[in-house]
Amino acid sequence: MKTLLILFILMNLDKGYCTETRDQVLSISPTTQEQVDILKNVSTQYETALWQPVSPHYIKEETQVHLFVPANSSETVTDLLQKHAITHEVLLANANELIEMQTKNDSTDPRSSSTFYERYHSLEDIYYWINRTAQDNPDKVKAILIGSSYEKRPLYALKLTLNNRPNKKAIWIDCGIHAREWISPAFCLWFVHYSLSFYKQNQDIANILDNMDVYVLPVMNPDGYKYTWTTNRMWRKNRSISRSSACTGVDLNRNFDANWCTEGASHEPCTEIYCGAFPESEPESEAVANFLRLHKDTVQLYLSIHSYSQMLLFPYSCTLDEAENHNDLLEMVQEAAQKIRRYYSNTYKYGPGAKTIYLAPGGSDDWAYNLGIKYSFTFELQDRGHYGFLLPPSHIAKACNEALLAVKTIANKVIEKTQAPMGSPPAA
Ligand code: 9B3
Ligand code: ZN
Ligand code: ZN
């Protein structure tokens, strides 16, 4: 009896320790409608962050839910799950350690130069990097101010021009629409660095940059990104203040004018998929839309980089209708996914957004597609939920190389399909 008592105390001590100091990510599998309803409640009422699905609306029976539970709600949430016999396991027991590891080794790291592209960077460091990159490569890189954020931070896109052929077409790549998807800005930096370093050595990148200019927007949502470094690592939206609600932020990938705010987005400012007051209500989405409208005759390929879940998506997400060049798009992502499997032994799903991930309106890729950019994609990079948004820096290289391979594959296909080979007469 005495040993039992000691055991009991120890167990509770242990529990107390765990719940007080650690943020966790739980994988939860509801099996009944009642459990689904409880989960929907938990994810909206407690201080948690839903990782997957993106909104409680999509929680359904027999589908895994990934829920970030901060230390202070951990006991309450776990108790609730236990009380209702909802199956769950701990996906990440040490989320705060991971967060710490990813934020402390910024520019102060003595090994900083060799591993710069294999670490995550603060917003200030990224602004510094943008400036430096433009300054150090004056003939190849130009920083273009395309607008500013809600909190008045500049939105800089880098224009890469590695070859001075006249009338070149262009590629647009944006990163960091969603603040917590840190691998995304890391990819934009990786891509620019790779392009500048391997233009002369790598056939694929040479062919792309000989035929196309590339616009790269490393952080489309700087206010949100900043906020994930200072205040809440799990923030997704921008930081605009609502007139009608105490909740902050619009989902920039629901704010574009593509079946805006229909099924898959929400008018409720407190949700993660709030579509904003009207299409392009947010300065970040408006800036990108304005730039693309202005350059729609040159931009042939639109790419938007997100995480996580390893998918190569194309329009439409906002309707179940098929895109007019569906087969072309499908062939491109299929080839990209095959190459990733062959070279990196990793699996990416692919297909139109609505059928592959979820029906969702107001996304940038669908909008760009309807504007006339017929090759339009959203990539969801690593991983498939193990680390989720907290992908450790040691995984950056592989995640970026996989995405790079997909970009190369798709861009070269676009060139093949749209541009007459050099020396031959232009198509009628
Ligand atoms: C969503 C939409 Cl609306 C789209 N057009 N393309 C991709 C997605 C998926 C991303 C999102 O915004 O939810 C994944 Se983070
Ligand atoms: Zn995203
Ligand atoms: Zn995502």
CSV table of C-alpha atoms and ligand atoms in Angstrom, one decimal:
chain,number,residue,atom,x,y,z
A,1,MET,CA,0.0,0.0,0.0
A,2,LYS,CA,2.8,2.3,0.9
A,3,THR,CA,4.7,1.6,-2.3
A,4,LEU,CA,1.5,2.2,-4.2
A,5,LEU,CA,1.1,5.5,-2.6
A,6,ILE,CA,4.7,6.5,-3.4
A,7,LEU,CA,4.2,5.3,-7.0
A,8,PHE,CA,1.0,7.4,-7.2
A,9,ILE,CA,2.9,10.5,-6.0
A,10,LEU,CA,5.8,9.8,-8.3
A,11,MET,CA,3.4,9.4,-11.3
A,12,ASN,CA,1.8,12.7,-10.4
A,13,LEU,CA,5.1,14.4,-9.9
A,14,ASP,CA,6.1,13.2,-13.3
A,15,LYS,CA,2.9,14.4,-14.8
A,16,GLY,CA,3.2,17.7,-13.1
A,17,TYR,CA,6.7,18.1,-14.4
A,18,CYS,CA,5.8,17.2,-17.9
A,19,THR,CA,2.7,19.4,-18.1
A,20,GLU,CA,4.3,22.4,-16.6
A,21,THR,CA,7.4,22.7,-18.7
A,22,ARG,CA,6.7,21.3,-22.1
A,23,ASP,CA,4.8,22.2,-25.2
A,24,GLN,CA,3.6,19.1,-27.0
A,25,VAL,CA,2.2,18.1,-30.3
A,26,LEU,CA,-0.4,15.4,-30.2
A,27,SER,CA,-1.6,13.1,-32.9
A,28,ILE,CA,-5.3,12.5,-32.2
A,29,SER,CA,-7.6,10.0,-33.9
A,30,PRO,CA,-11.3,10.6,-33.3
A,31,THR,CA,-13.5,7.7,-34.2
A,32,THR,CA,-17.0,8.9,-33.4
A,33,GLN,CA,-18.9,12.1,-34.2
A,34,GLU,CA,-19.0,12.9,-30.5
A,35,GLN,CA,-15.2,12.7,-30.3
A,36,VAL,CA,-15.0,14.9,-33.4
A,37,ASP,CA,-17.2,17.5,-31.8
A,38,ILE,CA,-15.2,17.5,-28.6
A,39,LEU,CA,-12.0,17.9,-30.6
A,40,LYS,CA,-13.4,20.8,-32.5
A,41,ASN,CA,-14.3,22.4,-29.2
A,42,VAL,CA,-10.9,21.7,-27.7
A,43,SER,CA,-9.0,23.2,-30.7
A,44,THR,CA,-11.1,26.4,-30.6
A,45,GLN,CA,-11.6,26.9,-26.8
A,46,TYR,CA,-8.2,26.2,-25.4
A,47,GLU,CA,-4.9,27.8,-26.1
A,48,THR,CA,-3.9,25.3,-28.7
A,49,ALA,CA,-2.8,25.5,-32.4
A,50,LEU,CA,-4.3,23.2,-34.9
A,51,TRP,CA,-1.5,21.9,-37.3
A,52,GLN,CA,-3.6,19.6,-39.3
A,53,PRO,CA,-6.2,20.0,-40.6
A,54,VAL,CA,-5.9,23.7,-41.1
A,55,SER,CA,-9.3,24.5,-39.5
A,56,PRO,CA,-11.6,22.7,-37.0
A,57,HIS,CA,-14.2,22.6,-39.8
A,58,TYR,CA,-12.2,19.8,-41.5
A,59,ILE,CA,-11.9,17.5,-38.5
A,60,LYS,CA,-13.7,14.3,-39.2
A,61,GLU,CA,-13.9,10.7,-38.0
A,62,GLU,CA,-10.9,8.4,-38.7
A,63,THR,CA,-8.6,11.2,-39.8
A,64,GLN,CA,-5.6,12.2,-37.8
A,65,VAL,CA,-5.5,15.5,-36.1
A,66,HIS,CA,-2.2,17.2,-35.3
A,67,LEU,CA,-2.6,19.6,-32.4
A,68,PHE,CA,0.0,21.8,-30.8
A,69,VAL,CA,-0.7,22.0,-27.1
A,70,PRO,CA,1.3,24.6,-25.1
A,71,ALA,CA,2.4,23.5,-21.6
A,72,ASN,CA,-0.2,25.5,-19.7
A,73,SER,CA,-3.1,23.8,-21.4
A,74,SER,CA,-1.5,20.4,-21.7
A,75,GLU,CA,-3.1,18.9,-18.5
A,76,THR,CA,-6.6,20.1,-19.3
A,77,VAL,CA,-6.5,18.9,-22.9
A,78,THR,CA,-5.0,15.5,-22.1
A,79,ASP,CA,-7.6,15.0,-19.3
A,80,LEU,CA,-10.4,15.9,-21.7
A,81,LEU,CA,-9.1,13.4,-24.3
A,82,GLN,CA,-8.7,10.8,-21.7
A,83,LYS,CA,-12.2,11.4,-20.2
A,84,HIS,CA,-13.8,10.9,-23.6
A,85,ALA,CA,-11.5,8.0,-24.5
A,86,ILE,CA,-10.1,9.7,-27.6
A,87,THR,CA,-7.1,7.9,-28.9
A,88,HIS,CA,-4.0,10.1,-29.0
A,89,GLU,CA,-0.3,9.8,-28.9
A,90,VAL,CA,2.5,12.3,-28.4
A,91,LEU,CA,4.0,13.3,-31.7
A,92,LEU,CA,6.5,15.7,-30.3
A,93,ALA,CA,7.2,15.7,-26.5
A,94,ASN,CA,9.8,18.5,-26.7
A,95,ALA,CA,8.3,21.1,-28.9
A,96,ASN,CA,9.8,24.0,-26.9
A,97,GLU,CA,13.3,22.5,-27.2
A,98,LEU,CA,12.9,22.3,-30.9
A,99,ILE,CA,11.6,25.9,-31.1
A,100,GLU,CA,14.6,27.0,-29.0
A,101,MET,CA,17.1,25.2,-31.2
A,102,GLN,CA,15.7,26.8,-34.3
A,103,THR,CA,15.8,30.4,-33.0
A,104,LYS,CA,18.9,30.7,-30.9
A,105,ASN,CA,21.6,29.9,-33.5
A,106,ASP,CA,21.0,32.8,-35.7
A,107,SER,CA,23.8,35.2,-36.8
A,108,THR,CA,25.8,34.7,-33.6
A,109,ASP,CA,26.8,31.2,-34.6
A,110,PRO,CA,30.5,31.0,-35.2
A,111,ARG,CA,30.0,28.5,-38.0
A,112,SER,CA,27.5,30.9,-39.5
A,113,SER,CA,28.9,31.4,-43.0
A,114,SER,CA,29.2,27.7,-44.0
A,115,THR,CA,25.8,26.8,-42.6
A,116,PHE,CA,23.9,29.9,-43.4
A,117,TYR,CA,21.4,28.3,-45.8
A,118,GLU,CA,20.9,25.3,-43.4
A,119,ARG,CA,19.5,27.5,-40.6
A,120,TYR,CA,16.4,29.5,-40.1
A,121,HIS,CA,16.8,33.3,-40.0
A,122,SER,CA,15.1,36.1,-38.3
A,123,LEU,CA,13.3,38.7,-40.4
A,124,GLU,CA,16.0,41.3,-39.8
A,125,ASP,CA,18.6,38.8,-41.0
A,126,ILE,CA,16.6,38.1,-44.1
A,127,TYR,CA,16.3,41.8,-44.9
A,128,TYR,CA,20.0,42.1,-44.4
A,129,TRP,CA,20.6,39.1,-46.7
A,130,ILE,CA,18.3,40.6,-49.4
A,131,ASN,CA,20.3,43.8,-49.4
A,132,ARG,CA,23.7,42.1,-49.4
A,133,THR,CA,22.7,39.7,-52.1
A,134,ALA,CA,21.6,42.6,-54.4
A,135,GLN,CA,24.7,44.7,-53.5
A,136,ASP,CA,27.2,41.8,-54.0
A,137,ASN,CA,25.7,40.9,-57.4
A,138,PRO,CA,24.8,44.2,-59.0
A,139,ASP,CA,24.7,42.8,-62.6
A,140,LYS,CA,22.6,39.8,-61.7
A,141,VAL,CA,20.3,40.7,-58.8
A,142,LYS,CA,18.0,43.6,-58.3
A,143,ALA,CA,15.8,44.2,-55.2
A,144,ILE,CA,12.4,45.5,-56.2
A,145,LEU,CA,10.1,47.0,-53.6
A,146,ILE,CA,6.6,45.7,-54.5
A,147,GLY,CA,4.7,47.1,-51.6
A,148,SER,CA,4.6,47.0,-47.8
A,149,SER,CA,2.9,44.9,-45.1
A,150,TYR,CA,0.1,45.9,-42.8
A,151,GLU,CA,2.7,47.0,-40.2
A,152,LYS,CA,4.5,48.9,-42.9
A,153,ARG,CA,7.4,46.5,-43.4
A,154,PRO,CA,8.8,46.6,-47.0
A,155,LEU,CA,8.1,43.7,-49.4
A,156,TYR,CA,11.2,43.1,-51.4
A,157,ALA,CA,11.3,40.7,-54.4
A,158,LEU,CA,14.7,39.8,-55.8
A,159,LYS,CA,14.9,39.8,-59.6
A,160,LEU,CA,17.5,37.3,-60.9
A,161,THR,CA,18.7,38.2,-64.4
A,162,LEU,CA,21.7,35.9,-65.3
A,163,ASN,CA,21.5,36.3,-69.0
A,164,ASN,CA,20.7,39.4,-71.0
A,165,ARG,CA,18.7,37.9,-73.8
A,166,PRO,CA,15.9,40.4,-74.8
A,167,ASN,CA,12.2,39.6,-74.3
A,168,LYS,CA,12.8,37.0,-71.7
A,169,LYS,CA,9.8,35.4,-69.9
A,170,ALA,CA,9.8,35.1,-66.1
A,171,ILE,CA,9.1,32.8,-63.1
A,172,TRP,CA,7.6,34.1,-59.9
A,173,ILE,CA,8.3,32.4,-56.6
A,174,ASP,CA,6.8,33.5,-53.3
A,175,CYS,CA,7.7,32.2,-49.9
A,176,GLY,CA,6.4,32.8,-46.4
A,177,ILE,CA,2.7,33.5,-47.1
A,178,HIS,CA,2.1,31.6,-43.9
A,179,ALA,CA,4.2,32.7,-41.0
A,180,ARG,CA,4.8,29.4,-39.2
A,181,GLU,CA,6.0,27.6,-42.4
A,182,TRP,CA,9.6,28.4,-41.8
A,183,ILE,CA,11.0,26.0,-44.4
A,184,SER,CA,9.4,28.2,-47.0
A,185,PRO,CA,11.5,31.4,-46.7
A,186,ALA,CA,14.5,29.1,-46.1
A,187,PHE,CA,13.7,27.7,-49.6
A,188,CYS,CA,13.6,31.1,-51.3
A,189,LEU,CA,17.1,31.9,-49.8
A,190,TRP,CA,18.3,28.5,-50.9
A,191,PHE,CA,17.0,28.9,-54.4
A,192,VAL,CA,18.6,32.3,-54.9
A,193,HIS,CA,21.9,31.1,-53.5
A,194,TYR,CA,21.8,28.0,-55.6
A,195,SER,CA,21.0,30.0,-58.8
A,196,LEU,CA,23.9,32.4,-58.2
A,197,SER,CA,26.4,29.7,-57.2
A,198,PHE,CA,25.6,26.9,-59.7
A,199,TYR,CA,24.5,28.8,-62.9
A,200,LYS,CA,27.8,27.9,-64.5
A,201,GLN,CA,27.9,24.3,-63.3
A,202,ASN,CA,24.4,22.9,-63.4
A,203,GLN,CA,22.7,22.4,-66.8
A,204,ASP,CA,19.1,22.6,-65.5
A,205,ILE,CA,19.6,25.9,-63.7
A,206,ALA,CA,21.6,27.3,-66.6
A,207,ASN,CA,18.8,26.4,-69.0
A,208,ILE,CA,16.2,28.0,-66.8
A,209,LEU,CA,18.1,31.2,-66.2
A,210,ASP,CA,19.2,31.5,-69.8
A,211,ASN,CA,15.6,31.5,-70.8
A,212,MET,CA,13.8,33.1,-67.9
A,213,ASP,CA,14.3,35.8,-65.3
A,214,VAL,CA,13.2,34.8,-61.8
A,215,TYR,CA,11.4,37.0,-59.3
A,216,VAL,CA,11.8,35.7,-55.7
A,217,LEU,CA,9.7,37.1,-52.8
A,218,PRO,CA,11.4,35.6,-49.8
A,219,VAL,CA,8.9,36.6,-47.1
A,220,MET,CA,5.4,37.6,-48.3
A,221,ASN,CA,4.1,37.9,-44.7
A,222,PRO,CA,6.9,39.7,-42.8
A,223,ASP,CA,4.6,40.8,-39.9
A,224,GLY,CA,3.5,37.2,-39.3
A,225,TYR,CA,7.0,35.9,-39.7
A,226,LYS,CA,8.3,38.4,-37.2
A,227,TYR,CA,5.5,37.4,-34.8
A,228,THR,CA,6.5,33.7,-35.0
A,229,TRP,CA,10.0,34.7,-33.9
A,230,THR,CA,9.0,37.0,-31.0
A,231,THR,CA,5.6,35.8,-29.7
A,232,ASN,CA,3.9,32.8,-31.1
A,233,ARG,CA,5.7,30.2,-33.2
A,234,MET,CA,2.4,28.8,-34.5
A,235,TRP,CA,1.1,32.0,-36.1
A,236,ARG,CA,-0.2,31.5,-39.6
A,237,LYS,CA,-2.0,34.7,-40.8
A,238,ASN,CA,-0.8,38.2,-41.3
A,239,ARG,CA,-1.2,40.7,-38.4
A,240,SER,CA,-3.9,43.0,-39.6
A,241,ILE,CA,-6.3,44.3,-37.0
A,242,SER,CA,-10.0,43.7,-37.7
A,243,ARG,CA,-12.6,46.4,-37.4
A,244,SER,CA,-15.2,44.0,-36.3
A,245,SER,CA,-13.4,41.6,-34.0
A,246,ALA,CA,-10.8,41.4,-31.3
A,247,CYS,CA,-9.0,38.7,-33.3
A,248,THR,CA,-6.0,39.5,-35.4
A,249,GLY,CA,-4.9,38.4,-38.9
A,250,VAL,CA,-6.2,37.4,-42.3
A,251,ASP,CA,-5.2,34.2,-44.1
A,252,LEU,CA,-3.4,35.7,-47.1
A,253,ASN,CA,-3.9,32.4,-49.0
A,254,ARG,CA,-7.7,33.0,-48.7
A,255,ASN,CA,-7.6,36.7,-49.6
A,256,PHE,CA,-7.2,36.4,-53.4
A,257,ASP,CA,-10.0,36.9,-55.8
A,258,ALA,CA,-10.7,33.2,-56.7
A,259,ASN,CA,-14.1,32.2,-55.6
A,260,TRP,CA,-13.3,34.3,-52.6
A,261,CYS,CA,-14.6,33.2,-49.2
A,262,THR,CA,-16.7,30.3,-50.4
A,263,GLU,CA,-16.6,26.8,-48.9
A,264,GLY,CA,-13.1,26.3,-47.3
A,265,ALA,CA,-12.6,29.8,-46.0
A,266,SER,CA,-14.3,31.8,-43.3
A,267,HIS,CA,-15.7,35.3,-42.6
A,268,GLU,CA,-14.9,34.8,-39.0
A,269,PRO,CA,-11.7,36.8,-38.0
A,270,CYS,CA,-10.9,34.4,-35.2
A,271,THR,CA,-10.4,31.4,-37.5
A,272,GLU,CA,-7.1,30.4,-39.2
A,273,ILE,CA,-8.8,30.6,-42.6
A,274,TYR,CA,-10.3,34.1,-42.3
A,275,CYS,CA,-10.6,35.5,-45.8
A,276,GLY,CA,-10.5,39.2,-44.9
A,277,ALA,CA,-13.0,41.9,-45.5
A,278,PHE,CA,-12.9,41.7,-49.3
A,279,PRO,CA,-10.5,40.2,-51.9
A,280,GLU,CA,-7.1,41.8,-51.7
A,281,SER,CA,-8.1,43.6,-48.6
A,282,GLU,CA,-4.6,42.9,-47.2
A,283,PRO,CA,-1.6,45.0,-48.4
A,284,GLU,CA,0.5,41.8,-48.8
A,285,SER,CA,-1.8,40.0,-51.2
A,286,GLU,CA,-2.6,43.3,-53.0
A,287,ALA,CA,1.1,43.9,-53.6
A,288,VAL,CA,1.6,40.5,-55.1
A,289,ALA,CA,-1.6,40.7,-57.2
A,290,ASN,CA,-0.6,44.2,-58.4
A,291,PHE,CA,2.9,43.1,-59.4
A,292,LEU,CA,1.6,40.0,-61.2
A,293,ARG,CA,-1.1,42.0,-63.0
A,294,LEU,CA,1.6,44.4,-64.2
A,295,HIS,CA,3.8,41.5,-65.4
A,296,LYS,CA,1.3,39.0,-66.5
A,297,ASP,CA,2.5,38.9,-70.0
A,298,THR,CA,6.0,37.9,-69.0
A,299,VAL,CA,5.4,35.7,-66.0
A,300,GLN,CA,4.7,32.2,-67.3
A,301,LEU,CA,5.2,30.2,-64.2
A,302,TYR,CA,3.9,30.9,-60.7
A,303,LEU,CA,5.1,29.1,-57.7
A,304,SER,CA,4.0,29.5,-54.1
A,305,ILE,CA,6.0,27.6,-51.4
A,306,HIS,CA,4.3,26.3,-48.2
A,307,SER,CA,4.6,23.5,-45.7
A,308,TYR,CA,3.9,20.9,-44.5
A,309,SER,CA,2.6,17.6,-46.0
A,310,GLN,CA,4.8,17.0,-49.1
A,311,MET,CA,2.5,17.8,-52.0
A,312,LEU,CA,2.8,19.4,-55.4
A,313,LEU,CA,-0.5,21.1,-56.1
A,314,PHE,CA,-2.0,22.9,-59.1
A,315,PRO,CA,-5.3,24.6,-59.8
A,316,TYR,CA,-8.0,24.4,-58.9
A,317,SER,CA,-8.2,24.5,-55.2
A,318,CYS,CA,-11.2,26.7,-55.2
A,319,THR,CA,-13.5,24.4,-57.2
A,320,LEU,CA,-13.7,20.8,-58.2
A,321,ASP,CA,-13.6,21.8,-61.9
A,322,GLU,CA,-10.6,20.7,-63.9
A,323,ALA,CA,-8.2,23.3,-65.1
A,324,GLU,CA,-8.2,23.7,-68.9
A,325,ASN,CA,-4.6,22.4,-69.2
A,326,HIS,CA,-5.0,19.9,-66.4
A,327,ASN,CA,-3.2,17.1,-68.2
A,328,ASP,CA,-0.1,19.3,-68.8
A,329,LEU,CA,0.0,20.3,-65.2
A,330,LEU,CA,-0.5,16.8,-64.0
A,331,GLU,CA,2.3,15.5,-66.2
A,332,MET,CA,4.6,18.1,-64.8
A,333,VAL,CA,4.1,17.5,-61.1
A,334,GLN,CA,4.1,13.7,-61.7
A,335,GLU,CA,7.5,13.9,-63.3
A,336,ALA,CA,8.7,16.1,-60.5
A,337,ALA,CA,7.4,13.7,-57.8
A,338,GLN,CA,9.0,10.8,-59.6
A,339,LYS,CA,12.4,12.5,-59.6
A,340,ILE,CA,12.1,13.3,-55.9
A,341,ARG,CA,11.3,9.7,-55.3
A,342,ARG,CA,14.2,8.5,-57.4
A,343,TYR,CA,16.9,10.9,-56.1
A,344,TYR,CA,15.8,11.5,-52.5
A,345,SER,CA,13.6,8.4,-51.7
A,346,ASN,CA,10.8,10.7,-50.6
A,347,THR,CA,7.1,10.7,-51.5
A,348,TYR,CA,5.2,13.7,-52.6
A,349,LYS,CA,1.5,13.5,-53.5
A,350,TYR,CA,0.4,15.6,-56.4
A,351,GLY,CA,-2.7,16.8,-58.2
A,352,PRO,CA,-5.2,19.6,-58.2
A,353,GLY,CA,-5.6,21.2,-54.8
A,354,ALA,CA,-9.3,20.6,-54.3
A,355,LYS,CA,-8.9,16.9,-54.7
A,356,THR,CA,-5.5,16.4,-53.2
A,357,ILE,CA,-5.5,18.5,-50.1
A,358,TYR,CA,-8.9,20.3,-49.6
A,359,LEU,CA,-11.4,22.5,-51.3
A,360,ALA,CA,-10.2,26.0,-50.5
A,361,PRO,CA,-10.9,29.3,-52.2
A,362,GLY,CA,-9.0,32.6,-52.4
A,363,GLY,CA,-5.6,31.0,-53.0
A,364,SER,CA,-2.8,32.8,-54.8
A,365,ASP,CA,-2.1,29.9,-57.3
A,366,ASP,CA,-5.8,29.8,-58.5
A,367,TRP,CA,-5.9,33.6,-58.8
A,368,ALA,CA,-2.6,33.7,-60.8
A,369,TYR,CA,-3.9,30.9,-63.0
A,370,ASN,CA,-7.1,32.8,-63.7
A,371,LEU,CA,-5.1,35.9,-64.5
A,372,GLY,CA,-3.5,33.9,-67.3
A,373,ILE,CA,-0.4,32.4,-65.8
A,374,LYS,CA,-1.2,28.9,-67.0
A,375,TYR,CA,1.6,27.1,-65.1
A,376,SER,CA,0.7,27.8,-61.5
A,377,PHE,CA,1.7,25.6,-58.5
A,378,THR,CA,1.7,25.5,-54.7
A,379,PHE,CA,4.3,23.2,-53.1
A,380,GLU,CA,3.9,21.9,-49.7
A,381,LEU,CA,7.4,21.0,-48.5
A,382,GLN,CA,8.5,18.6,-45.8
A,383,ASP,CA,7.6,16.8,-43.7
A,384,ARG,CA,4.4,14.7,-43.5
A,385,GLY,CA,3.8,15.6,-39.8
A,386,HIS,CA,6.6,14.2,-37.8
A,387,TYR,CA,8.1,17.6,-37.0
A,388,GLY,CA,5.5,19.5,-39.0
A,389,PHE,CA,6.1,23.2,-38.8
A,390,LEU,CA,9.1,22.6,-36.5
A,391,LEU,CA,11.2,20.9,-39.1
A,392,PRO,CA,14.8,20.9,-37.5
A,393,PRO,CA,17.5,22.9,-39.3
A,394,SER,CA,19.3,19.6,-40.1
A,395,HIS,CA,16.5,18.8,-42.5
A,396,ILE,CA,16.6,22.1,-44.4
A,397,ALA,CA,19.1,20.9,-47.0
A,398,LYS,CA,17.2,17.8,-48.1
A,399,ALA,CA,13.8,19.6,-48.0
A,400,CYS,CA,15.1,22.4,-50.2
A,401,ASN,CA,16.9,20.1,-52.6
A,402,GLU,CA,13.7,18.2,-53.1
A,403,ALA,CA,11.8,21.4,-53.8
A,404,LEU,CA,14.6,22.6,-56.0
A,405,LEU,CA,14.4,19.5,-58.1
A,406,ALA,CA,10.7,20.0,-58.5
A,407,VAL,CA,11.2,23.6,-59.6
A,408,LYS,CA,13.9,22.6,-62.1
A,409,THR,CA,11.8,19.9,-63.5
A,410,ILE,CA,8.7,22.0,-63.9
A,411,ALA,CA,10.5,25.1,-65.1
A,412,ASN,CA,12.3,23.2,-67.8
A,413,LYS,CA,9.0,21.6,-68.9
A,414,VAL,CA,7.4,25.1,-69.2
A,415,ILE,CA,10.3,26.3,-71.3
A,416,GLU,CA,10.0,23.2,-73.5
A,417,LYS,CA,6.3,23.7,-74.0
A,418,THR,CA,6.2,27.4,-74.5
A,419,GLN,CA,9.4,28.6,-76.1
A,420,ALA,CA,10.6,27.8,-79.5
A,421,PRO,CA,14.1,26.4,-79.5
A,422,MET,CA,16.7,29.0,-80.1
A,423,GLY,CA,17.3,29.6,-83.8
A,424,SER,CA,14.0,28.3,-85.0
A,425,PRO,CA,11.3,30.7,-86.3
A,426,PRO,CA,8.7,31.9,-83.7
A,427,ALA,CA,5.5,29.9,-83.6
A,428,ALA,CA,2.6,31.4,-85.5
B,1,9B3,C1,-4.7,26.4,-50.3
B,1,9B3,C2,-5.2,27.1,-51.4
B,1,9B3,CL1,-6.6,28.1,-51.2
B,1,9B3,C3,-4.7,27.0,-52.6
B,1,9B3,N1,-5.2,27.7,-53.7
B,1,9B3,N2,-3.5,26.3,-52.8
B,1,9B3,C4,-3.0,25.6,-51.8
B,1,9B3,C5,-3.6,25.6,-50.5
B,1,9B3,C6,-2.9,24.9,-49.4
B,1,9B3,C7,-2.3,25.8,-48.4
B,1,9B3,C8,-3.3,26.6,-47.6
B,1,9B3,O1,-3.3,27.8,-47.8
B,1,9B3,O2,-4.1,26.0,-46.8
B,1,9B3,C9,-1.5,24.9,-47.5
B,1,9B3,SE1,-0.7,25.7,-46.0
B,2,ZN,ZN,0.7,27.5,-46.1
B,3,ZN,ZN,0.6,23.9,-45.3
